[in-house]
JSON list of C-alpha atoms and ligand atoms in Angstrom, two decimals:
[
{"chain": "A", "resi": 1, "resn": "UNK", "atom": "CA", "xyz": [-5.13, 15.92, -3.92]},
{"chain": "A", "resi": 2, "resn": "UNK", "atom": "CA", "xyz": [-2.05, 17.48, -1.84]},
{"chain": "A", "resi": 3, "resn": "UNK", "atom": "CA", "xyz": [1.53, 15.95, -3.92]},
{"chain": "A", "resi": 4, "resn": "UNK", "atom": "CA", "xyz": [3.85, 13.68, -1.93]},
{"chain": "A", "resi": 5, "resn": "UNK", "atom": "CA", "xyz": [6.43, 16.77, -1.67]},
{"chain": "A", "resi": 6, "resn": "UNK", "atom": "CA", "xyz": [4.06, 18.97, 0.34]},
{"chain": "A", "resi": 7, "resn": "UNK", "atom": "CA", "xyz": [2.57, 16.07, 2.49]},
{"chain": "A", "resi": 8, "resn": "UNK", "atom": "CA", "xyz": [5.63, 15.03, 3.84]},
{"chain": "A", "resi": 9, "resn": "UNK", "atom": "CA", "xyz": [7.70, 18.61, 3.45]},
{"chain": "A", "resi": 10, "resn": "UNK", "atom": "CA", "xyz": [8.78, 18.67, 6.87]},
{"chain": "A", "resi": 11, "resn": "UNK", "atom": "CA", "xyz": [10.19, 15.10, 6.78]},
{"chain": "A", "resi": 12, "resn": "UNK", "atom": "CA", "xyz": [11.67, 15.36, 3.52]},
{"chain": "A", "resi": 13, "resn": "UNK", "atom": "CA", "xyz": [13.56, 18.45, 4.84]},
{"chain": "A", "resi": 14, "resn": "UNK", "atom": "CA", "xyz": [14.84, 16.15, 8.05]},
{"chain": "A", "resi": 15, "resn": "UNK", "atom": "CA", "xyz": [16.60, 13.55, 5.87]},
{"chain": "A", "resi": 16, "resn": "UNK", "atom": "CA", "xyz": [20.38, 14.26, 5.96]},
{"chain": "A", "resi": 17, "resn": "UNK", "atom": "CA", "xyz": [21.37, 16.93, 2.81]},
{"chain": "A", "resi": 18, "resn": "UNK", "atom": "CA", "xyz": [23.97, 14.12, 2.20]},
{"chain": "A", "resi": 19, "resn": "UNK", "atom": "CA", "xyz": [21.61, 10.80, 1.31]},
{"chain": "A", "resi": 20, "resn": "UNK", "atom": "CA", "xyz": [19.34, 13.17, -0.78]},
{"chain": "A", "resi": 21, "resn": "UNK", "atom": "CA", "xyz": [19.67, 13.63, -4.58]},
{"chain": "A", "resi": 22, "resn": "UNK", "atom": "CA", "xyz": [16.92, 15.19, -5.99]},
{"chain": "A", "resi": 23, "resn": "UNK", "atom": "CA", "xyz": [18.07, 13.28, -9.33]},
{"chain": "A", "resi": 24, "resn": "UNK", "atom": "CA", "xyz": [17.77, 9.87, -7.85]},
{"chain": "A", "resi": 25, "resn": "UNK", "atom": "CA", "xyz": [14.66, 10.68, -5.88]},
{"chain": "A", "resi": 26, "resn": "UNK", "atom": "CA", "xyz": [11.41, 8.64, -6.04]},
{"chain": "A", "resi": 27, "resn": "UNK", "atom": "CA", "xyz": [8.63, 9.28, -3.96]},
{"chain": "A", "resi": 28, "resn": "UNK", "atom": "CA", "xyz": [5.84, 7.12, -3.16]},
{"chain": "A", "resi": 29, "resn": "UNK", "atom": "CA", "xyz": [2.97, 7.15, -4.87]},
{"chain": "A", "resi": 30, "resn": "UNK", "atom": "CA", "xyz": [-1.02, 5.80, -4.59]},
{"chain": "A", "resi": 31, "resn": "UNK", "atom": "CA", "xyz": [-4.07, 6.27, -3.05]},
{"chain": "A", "resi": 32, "resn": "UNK", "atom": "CA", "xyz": [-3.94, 8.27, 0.69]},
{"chain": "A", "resi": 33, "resn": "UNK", "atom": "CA", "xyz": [-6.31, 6.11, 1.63]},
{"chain": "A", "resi": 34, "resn": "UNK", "atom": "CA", "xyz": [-5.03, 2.60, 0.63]},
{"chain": "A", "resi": 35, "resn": "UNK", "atom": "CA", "xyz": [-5.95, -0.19, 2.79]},
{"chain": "A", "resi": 36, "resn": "UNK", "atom": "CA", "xyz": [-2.75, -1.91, 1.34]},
{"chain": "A", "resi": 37, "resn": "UNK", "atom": "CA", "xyz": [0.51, -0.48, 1.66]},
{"chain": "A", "resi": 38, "resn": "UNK", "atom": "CA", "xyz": [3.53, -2.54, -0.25]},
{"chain": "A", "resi": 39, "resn": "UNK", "atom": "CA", "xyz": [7.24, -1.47, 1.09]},
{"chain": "A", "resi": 40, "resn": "UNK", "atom": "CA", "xyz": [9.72, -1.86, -1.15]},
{"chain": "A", "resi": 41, "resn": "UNK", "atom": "CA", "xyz": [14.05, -1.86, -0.74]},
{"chain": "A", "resi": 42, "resn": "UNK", "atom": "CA", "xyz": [14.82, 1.40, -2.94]},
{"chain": "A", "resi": 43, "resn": "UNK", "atom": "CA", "xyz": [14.05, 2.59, -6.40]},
{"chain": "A", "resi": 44, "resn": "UNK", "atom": "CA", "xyz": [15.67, 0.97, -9.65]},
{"chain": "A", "resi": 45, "resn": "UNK", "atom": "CA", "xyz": [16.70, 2.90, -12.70]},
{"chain": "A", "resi": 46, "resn": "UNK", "atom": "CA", "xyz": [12.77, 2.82, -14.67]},
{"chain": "A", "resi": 47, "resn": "UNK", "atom": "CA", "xyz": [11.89, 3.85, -11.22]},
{"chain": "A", "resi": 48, "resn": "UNK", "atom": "CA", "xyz": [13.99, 7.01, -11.52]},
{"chain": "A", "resi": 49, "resn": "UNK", "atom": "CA", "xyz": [13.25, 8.16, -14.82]},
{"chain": "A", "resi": 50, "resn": "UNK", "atom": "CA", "xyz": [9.73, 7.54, -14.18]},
{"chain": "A", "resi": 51, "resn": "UNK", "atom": "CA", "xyz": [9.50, 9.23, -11.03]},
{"chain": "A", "resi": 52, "resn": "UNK", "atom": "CA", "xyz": [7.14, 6.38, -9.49]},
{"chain": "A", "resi": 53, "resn": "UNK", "atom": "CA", "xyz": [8.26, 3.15, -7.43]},
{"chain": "A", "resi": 54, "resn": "UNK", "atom": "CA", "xyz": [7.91, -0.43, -8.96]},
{"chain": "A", "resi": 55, "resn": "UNK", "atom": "CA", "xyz": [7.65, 0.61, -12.30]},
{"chain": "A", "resi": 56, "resn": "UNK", "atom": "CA", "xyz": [10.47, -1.41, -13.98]},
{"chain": "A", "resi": 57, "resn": "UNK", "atom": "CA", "xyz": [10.90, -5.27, -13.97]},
{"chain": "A", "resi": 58, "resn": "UNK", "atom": "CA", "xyz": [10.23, -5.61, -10.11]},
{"chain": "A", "resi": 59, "resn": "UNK", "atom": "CA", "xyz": [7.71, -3.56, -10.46]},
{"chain": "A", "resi": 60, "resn": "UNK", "atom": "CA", "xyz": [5.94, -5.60, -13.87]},
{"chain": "A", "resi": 61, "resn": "UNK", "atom": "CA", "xyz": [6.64, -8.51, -11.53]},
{"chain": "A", "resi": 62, "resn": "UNK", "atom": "CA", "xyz": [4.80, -7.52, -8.31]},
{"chain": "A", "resi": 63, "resn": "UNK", "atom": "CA", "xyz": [1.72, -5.76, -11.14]},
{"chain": "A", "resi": 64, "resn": "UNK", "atom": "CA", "xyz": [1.47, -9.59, -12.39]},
{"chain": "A", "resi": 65, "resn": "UNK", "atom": "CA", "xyz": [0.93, -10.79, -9.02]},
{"chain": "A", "resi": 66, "resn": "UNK", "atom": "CA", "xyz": [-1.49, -7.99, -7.58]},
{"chain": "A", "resi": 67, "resn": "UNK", "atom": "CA", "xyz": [-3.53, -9.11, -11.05]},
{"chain": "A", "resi": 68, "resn": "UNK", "atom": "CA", "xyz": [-3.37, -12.71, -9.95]},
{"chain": "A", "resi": 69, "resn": "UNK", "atom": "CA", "xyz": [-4.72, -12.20, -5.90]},
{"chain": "A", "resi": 70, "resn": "UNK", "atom": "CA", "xyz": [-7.25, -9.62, -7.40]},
{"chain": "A", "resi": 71, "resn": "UNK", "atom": "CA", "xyz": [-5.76, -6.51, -5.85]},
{"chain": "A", "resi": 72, "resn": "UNK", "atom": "CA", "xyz": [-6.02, -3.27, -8.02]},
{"chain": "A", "resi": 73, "resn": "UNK", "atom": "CA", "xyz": [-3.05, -1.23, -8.20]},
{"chain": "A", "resi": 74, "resn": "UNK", "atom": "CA", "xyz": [-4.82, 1.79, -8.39]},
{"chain": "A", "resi": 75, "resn": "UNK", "atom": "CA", "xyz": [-6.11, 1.27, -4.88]},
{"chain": "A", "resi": 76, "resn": "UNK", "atom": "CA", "xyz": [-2.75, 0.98, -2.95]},
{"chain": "A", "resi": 77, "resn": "UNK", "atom": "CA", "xyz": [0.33, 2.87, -1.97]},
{"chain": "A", "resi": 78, "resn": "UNK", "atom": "CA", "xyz": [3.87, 1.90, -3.27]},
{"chain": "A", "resi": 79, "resn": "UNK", "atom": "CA", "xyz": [7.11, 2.84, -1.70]},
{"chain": "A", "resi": 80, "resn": "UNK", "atom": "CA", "xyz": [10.29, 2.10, -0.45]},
{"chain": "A", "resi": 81, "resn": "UNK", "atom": "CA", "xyz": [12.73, 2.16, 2.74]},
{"chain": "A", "resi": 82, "resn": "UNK", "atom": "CA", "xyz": [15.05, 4.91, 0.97]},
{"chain": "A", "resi": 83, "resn": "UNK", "atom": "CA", "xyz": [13.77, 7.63, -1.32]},
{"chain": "A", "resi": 84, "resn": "UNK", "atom": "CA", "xyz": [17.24, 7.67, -3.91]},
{"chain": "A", "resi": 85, "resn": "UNK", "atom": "CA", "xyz": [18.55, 5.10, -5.16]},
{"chain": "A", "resi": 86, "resn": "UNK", "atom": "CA", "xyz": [21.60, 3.99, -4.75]},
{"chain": "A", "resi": 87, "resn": "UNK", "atom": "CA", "xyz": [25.11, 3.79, -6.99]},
{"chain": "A", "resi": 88, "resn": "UNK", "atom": "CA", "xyz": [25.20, 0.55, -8.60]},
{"chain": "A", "resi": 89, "resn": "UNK", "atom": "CA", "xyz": [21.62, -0.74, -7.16]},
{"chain": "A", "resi": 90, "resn": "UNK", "atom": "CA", "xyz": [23.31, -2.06, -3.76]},
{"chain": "A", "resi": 91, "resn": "UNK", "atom": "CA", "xyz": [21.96, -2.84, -1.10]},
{"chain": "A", "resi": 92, "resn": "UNK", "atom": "CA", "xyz": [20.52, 0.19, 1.22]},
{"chain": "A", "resi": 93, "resn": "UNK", "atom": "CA", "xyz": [23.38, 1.08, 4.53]},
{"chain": "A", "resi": 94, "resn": "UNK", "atom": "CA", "xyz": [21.67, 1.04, 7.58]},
{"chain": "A", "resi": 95, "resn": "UNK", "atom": "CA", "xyz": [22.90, 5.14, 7.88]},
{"chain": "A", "resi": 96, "resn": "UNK", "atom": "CA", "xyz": [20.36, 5.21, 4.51]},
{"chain": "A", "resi": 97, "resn": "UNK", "atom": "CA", "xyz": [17.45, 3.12, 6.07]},
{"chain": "A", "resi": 98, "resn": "UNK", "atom": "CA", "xyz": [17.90, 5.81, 9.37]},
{"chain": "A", "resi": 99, "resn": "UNK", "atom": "CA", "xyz": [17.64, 8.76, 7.14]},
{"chain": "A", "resi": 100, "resn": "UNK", "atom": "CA", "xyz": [14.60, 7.71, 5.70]},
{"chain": "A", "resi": 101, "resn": "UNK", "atom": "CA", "xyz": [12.83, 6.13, 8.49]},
{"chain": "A", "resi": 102, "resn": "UNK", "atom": "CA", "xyz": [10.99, 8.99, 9.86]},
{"chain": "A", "resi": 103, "resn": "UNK", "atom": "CA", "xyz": [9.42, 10.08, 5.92]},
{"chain": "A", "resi": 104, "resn": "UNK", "atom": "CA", "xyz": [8.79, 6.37, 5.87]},
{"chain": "A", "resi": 105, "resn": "UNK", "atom": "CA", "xyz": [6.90, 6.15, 9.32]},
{"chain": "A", "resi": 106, "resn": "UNK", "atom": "CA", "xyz": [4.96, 9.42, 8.23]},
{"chain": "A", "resi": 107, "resn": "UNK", "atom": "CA", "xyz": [3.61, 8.15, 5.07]},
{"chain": "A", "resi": 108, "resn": "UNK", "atom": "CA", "xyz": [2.56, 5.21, 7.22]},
{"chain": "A", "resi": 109, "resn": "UNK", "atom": "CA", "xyz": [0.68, 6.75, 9.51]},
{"chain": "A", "resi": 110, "resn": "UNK", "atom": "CA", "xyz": [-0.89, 9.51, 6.69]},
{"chain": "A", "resi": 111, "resn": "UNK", "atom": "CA", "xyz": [-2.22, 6.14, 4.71]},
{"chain": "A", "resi": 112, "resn": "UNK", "atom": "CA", "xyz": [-3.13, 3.96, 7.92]},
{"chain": "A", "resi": 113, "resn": "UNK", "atom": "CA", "xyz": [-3.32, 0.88, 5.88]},
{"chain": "A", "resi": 114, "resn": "UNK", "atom": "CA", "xyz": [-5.08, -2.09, 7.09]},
{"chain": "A", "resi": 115, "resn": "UNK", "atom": "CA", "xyz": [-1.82, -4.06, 5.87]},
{"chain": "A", "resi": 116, "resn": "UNK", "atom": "CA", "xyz": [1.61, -2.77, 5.29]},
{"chain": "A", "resi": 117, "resn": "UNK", "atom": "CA", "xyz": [3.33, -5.84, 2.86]},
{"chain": "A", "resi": 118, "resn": "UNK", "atom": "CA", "xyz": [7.05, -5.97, 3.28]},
{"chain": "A", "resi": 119, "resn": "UNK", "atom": "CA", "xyz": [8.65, -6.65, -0.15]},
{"chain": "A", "resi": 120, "resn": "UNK", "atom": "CA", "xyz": [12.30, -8.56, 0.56]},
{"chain": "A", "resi": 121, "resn": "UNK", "atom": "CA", "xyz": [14.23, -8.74, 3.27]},
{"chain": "A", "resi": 122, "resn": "UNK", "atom": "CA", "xyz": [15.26, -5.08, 4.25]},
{"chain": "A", "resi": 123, "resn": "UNK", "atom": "CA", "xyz": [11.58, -3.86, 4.18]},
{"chain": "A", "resi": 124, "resn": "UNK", "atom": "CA", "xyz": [10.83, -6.80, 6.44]},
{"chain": "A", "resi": 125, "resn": "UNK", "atom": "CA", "xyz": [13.55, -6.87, 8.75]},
{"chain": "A", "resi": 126, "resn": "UNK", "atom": "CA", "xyz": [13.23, -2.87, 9.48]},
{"chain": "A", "resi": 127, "resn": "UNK", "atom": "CA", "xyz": [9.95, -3.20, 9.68]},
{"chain": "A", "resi": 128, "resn": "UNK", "atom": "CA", "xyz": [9.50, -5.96, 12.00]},
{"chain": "A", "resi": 129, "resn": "UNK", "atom": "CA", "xyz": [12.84, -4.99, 13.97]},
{"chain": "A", "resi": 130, "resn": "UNK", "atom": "CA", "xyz": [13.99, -8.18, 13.67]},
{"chain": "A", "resi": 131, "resn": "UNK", "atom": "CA", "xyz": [17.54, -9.82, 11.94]},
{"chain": "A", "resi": 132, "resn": "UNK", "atom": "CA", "xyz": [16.68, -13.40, 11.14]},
{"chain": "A", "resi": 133, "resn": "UNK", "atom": "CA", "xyz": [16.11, -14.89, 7.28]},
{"chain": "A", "resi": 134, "resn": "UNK", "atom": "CA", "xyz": [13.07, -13.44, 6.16]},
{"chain": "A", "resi": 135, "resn": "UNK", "atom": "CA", "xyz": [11.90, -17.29, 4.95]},
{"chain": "A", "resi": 136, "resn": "UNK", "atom": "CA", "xyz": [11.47, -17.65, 9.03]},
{"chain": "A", "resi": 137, "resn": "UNK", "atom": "CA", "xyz": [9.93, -13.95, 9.12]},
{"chain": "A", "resi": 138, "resn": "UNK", "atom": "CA", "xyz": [7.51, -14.24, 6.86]},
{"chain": "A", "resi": 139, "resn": "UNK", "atom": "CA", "xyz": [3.98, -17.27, 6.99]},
{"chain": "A", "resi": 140, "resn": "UNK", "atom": "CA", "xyz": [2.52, -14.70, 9.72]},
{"chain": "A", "resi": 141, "resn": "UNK", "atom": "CA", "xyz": [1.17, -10.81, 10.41]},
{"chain": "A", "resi": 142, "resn": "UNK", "atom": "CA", "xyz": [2.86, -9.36, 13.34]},
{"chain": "A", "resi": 143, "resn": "UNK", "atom": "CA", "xyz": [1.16, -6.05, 14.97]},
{"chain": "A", "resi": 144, "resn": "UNK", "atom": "CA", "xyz": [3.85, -3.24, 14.86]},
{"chain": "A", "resi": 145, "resn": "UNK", "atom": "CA", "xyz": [2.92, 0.17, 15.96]},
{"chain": "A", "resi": 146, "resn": "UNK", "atom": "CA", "xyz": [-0.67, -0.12, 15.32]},
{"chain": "A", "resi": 147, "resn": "UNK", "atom": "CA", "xyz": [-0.13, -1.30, 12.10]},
{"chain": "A", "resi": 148, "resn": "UNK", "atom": "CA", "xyz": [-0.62, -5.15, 10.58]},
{"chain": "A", "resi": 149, "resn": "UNK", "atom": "CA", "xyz": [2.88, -6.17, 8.92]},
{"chain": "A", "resi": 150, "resn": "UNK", "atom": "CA", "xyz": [3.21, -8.96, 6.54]},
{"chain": "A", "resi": 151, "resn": "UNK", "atom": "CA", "xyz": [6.59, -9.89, 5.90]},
{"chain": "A", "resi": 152, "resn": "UNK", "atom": "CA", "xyz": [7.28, -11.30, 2.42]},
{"chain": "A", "resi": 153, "resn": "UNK", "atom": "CA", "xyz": [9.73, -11.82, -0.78]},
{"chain": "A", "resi": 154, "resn": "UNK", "atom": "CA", "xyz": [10.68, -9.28, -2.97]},
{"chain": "A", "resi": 155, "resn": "UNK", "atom": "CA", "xyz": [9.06, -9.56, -6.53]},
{"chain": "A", "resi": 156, "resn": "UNK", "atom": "CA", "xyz": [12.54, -9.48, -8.07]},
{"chain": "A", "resi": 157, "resn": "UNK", "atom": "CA", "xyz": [13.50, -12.87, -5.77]},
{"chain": "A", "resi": 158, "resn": "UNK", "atom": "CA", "xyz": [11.10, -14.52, -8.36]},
{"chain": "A", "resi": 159, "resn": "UNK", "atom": "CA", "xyz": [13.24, -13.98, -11.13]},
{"chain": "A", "resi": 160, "resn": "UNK", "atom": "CA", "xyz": [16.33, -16.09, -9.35]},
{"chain": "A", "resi": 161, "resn": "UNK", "atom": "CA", "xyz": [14.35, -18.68, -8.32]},
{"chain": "A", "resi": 162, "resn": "UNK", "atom": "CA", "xyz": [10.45, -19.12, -8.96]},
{"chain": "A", "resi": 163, "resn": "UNK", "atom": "CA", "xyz": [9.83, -21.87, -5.92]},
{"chain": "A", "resi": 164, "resn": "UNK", "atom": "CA", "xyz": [9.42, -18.85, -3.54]},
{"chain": "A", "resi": 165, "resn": "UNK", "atom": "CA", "xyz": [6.55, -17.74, -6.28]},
{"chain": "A", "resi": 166, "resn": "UNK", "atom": "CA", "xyz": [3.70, -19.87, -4.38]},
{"chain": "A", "resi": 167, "resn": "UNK", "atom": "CA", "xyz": [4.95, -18.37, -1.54]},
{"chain": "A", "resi": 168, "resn": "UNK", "atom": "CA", "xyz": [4.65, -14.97, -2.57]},
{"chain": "A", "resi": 169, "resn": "UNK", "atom": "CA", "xyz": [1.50, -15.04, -3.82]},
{"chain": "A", "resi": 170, "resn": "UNK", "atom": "CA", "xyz": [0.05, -16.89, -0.60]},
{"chain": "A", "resi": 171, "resn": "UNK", "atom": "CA", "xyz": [0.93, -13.67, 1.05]},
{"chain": "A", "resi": 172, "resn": "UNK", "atom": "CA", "xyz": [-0.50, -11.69, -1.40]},
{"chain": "A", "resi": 173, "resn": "UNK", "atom": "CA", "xyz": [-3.83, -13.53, -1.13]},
{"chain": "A", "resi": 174, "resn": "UNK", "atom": "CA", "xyz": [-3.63, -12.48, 2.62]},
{"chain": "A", "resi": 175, "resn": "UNK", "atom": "CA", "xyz": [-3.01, -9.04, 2.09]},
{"chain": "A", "resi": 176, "resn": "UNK", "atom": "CA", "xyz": [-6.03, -8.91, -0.20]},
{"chain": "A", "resi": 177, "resn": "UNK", "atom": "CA", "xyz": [-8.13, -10.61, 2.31]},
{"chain": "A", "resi": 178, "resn": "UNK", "atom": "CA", "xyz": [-7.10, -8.31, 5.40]},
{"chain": "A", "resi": 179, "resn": "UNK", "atom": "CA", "xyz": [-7.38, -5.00, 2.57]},
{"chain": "A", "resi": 180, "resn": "UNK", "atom": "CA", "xyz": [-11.06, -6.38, 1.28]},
{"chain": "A", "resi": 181, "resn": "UNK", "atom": "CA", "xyz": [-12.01, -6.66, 5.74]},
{"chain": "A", "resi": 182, "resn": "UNK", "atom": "CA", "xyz": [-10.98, -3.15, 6.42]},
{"chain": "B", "resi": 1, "resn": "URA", "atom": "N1", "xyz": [12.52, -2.50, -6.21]},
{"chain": "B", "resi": 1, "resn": "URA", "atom": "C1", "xyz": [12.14, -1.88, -5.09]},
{"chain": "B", "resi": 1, "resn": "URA", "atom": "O1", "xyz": [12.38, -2.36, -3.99]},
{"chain": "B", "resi": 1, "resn": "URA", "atom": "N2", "xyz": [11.47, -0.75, -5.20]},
{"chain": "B", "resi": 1, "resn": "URA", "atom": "C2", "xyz": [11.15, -0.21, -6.37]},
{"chain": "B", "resi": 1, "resn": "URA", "atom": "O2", "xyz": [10.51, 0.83, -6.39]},
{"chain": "B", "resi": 1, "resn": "URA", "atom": "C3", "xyz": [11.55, -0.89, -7.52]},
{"chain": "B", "resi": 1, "resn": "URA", "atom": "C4", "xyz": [12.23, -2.03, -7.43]}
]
């Protein structure tokens, strides 16, 4: 199966020299041919010495979850909006989210998911081009670009406050439904 590096070489090469650092860098990672896509913010610090995306407590988090809707984690694709992460975990600049936008829209359209799940805020709102609070975002699929985007909370949101966990895992169910249809 062709790597993530040579897939997306050409994009990879168009992100700014400046917001790459190979040391920080986590590509995405799953099945080409996922009907589920999950879009994360940027990778955290298991993520990085693991080389793979949702891989530390987010990542346990959103594996819990997946169990609990009855998706398989083998049969998706994981990323994020930026490939490195960033000093001190903040949040992604919206210079980062333009870097990485075009590696982001290519891995998109190499998977052509039936879903693409937003995870949080950024993913959503970049996604869906919109600004507003993602709890007003998210309860609906919007059609972007040929694609079916669910907007919905991050994993790690669960961990500050669990009443967004029914939520979360409503979506979920809906992602599994529209995956298991395509
Ligand atoms: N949070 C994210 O948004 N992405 C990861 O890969 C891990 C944690």
């Amino acid at each position: 199966m062709e790597d993530f590096e040579s897939a997306f070489a050409e994009q990879l090469r168009a992100v700014p020299e400046r917001f790459r650092d190979e040391s920080r860098f986590v590509p995405g990672a799953g099945r080409w041919d996922a009907a589920v896509v999950f879009v994360g913010e940027a990778p955290g610090s298991e993520e990085v010495e693991q080389g793979q995306p949702f891989v530390g407590p987010a990542g346990r988090r959103l594996d819990g979850f997946l169990d609990e809707v009855g998706i398989d984690r083998d049969d998706v694709y994981l990323t994020n909006l930026v490939k490195v992460r960033s000093p001190e975990n903040r949040d992604p600049t919206r210079e980062e989210m333009d870097a990485w936008r075009p590696l982001l829209d290519a891995e998109l359209e190499r998977v052509d998911p039936a879903v693409v799940v937003c995870l949080g805020a950024f993913a959503s709102r970049e996604l869906l081009g919109e600004s507003g609070p993602l709890s007003e975002l998210r309860g609906r699929t919007y059609e972007v670009d040929d694609h079916l985007v669910l907007p919905t909370f991050h994993p790690a949101a669960t961990f500050y406050d669990d009443s967004i966990t029914p939520m979360l895992e409503r979506d979920l169910r809906v992602a599994a439904d529209l995956g298991a249809d395509s």
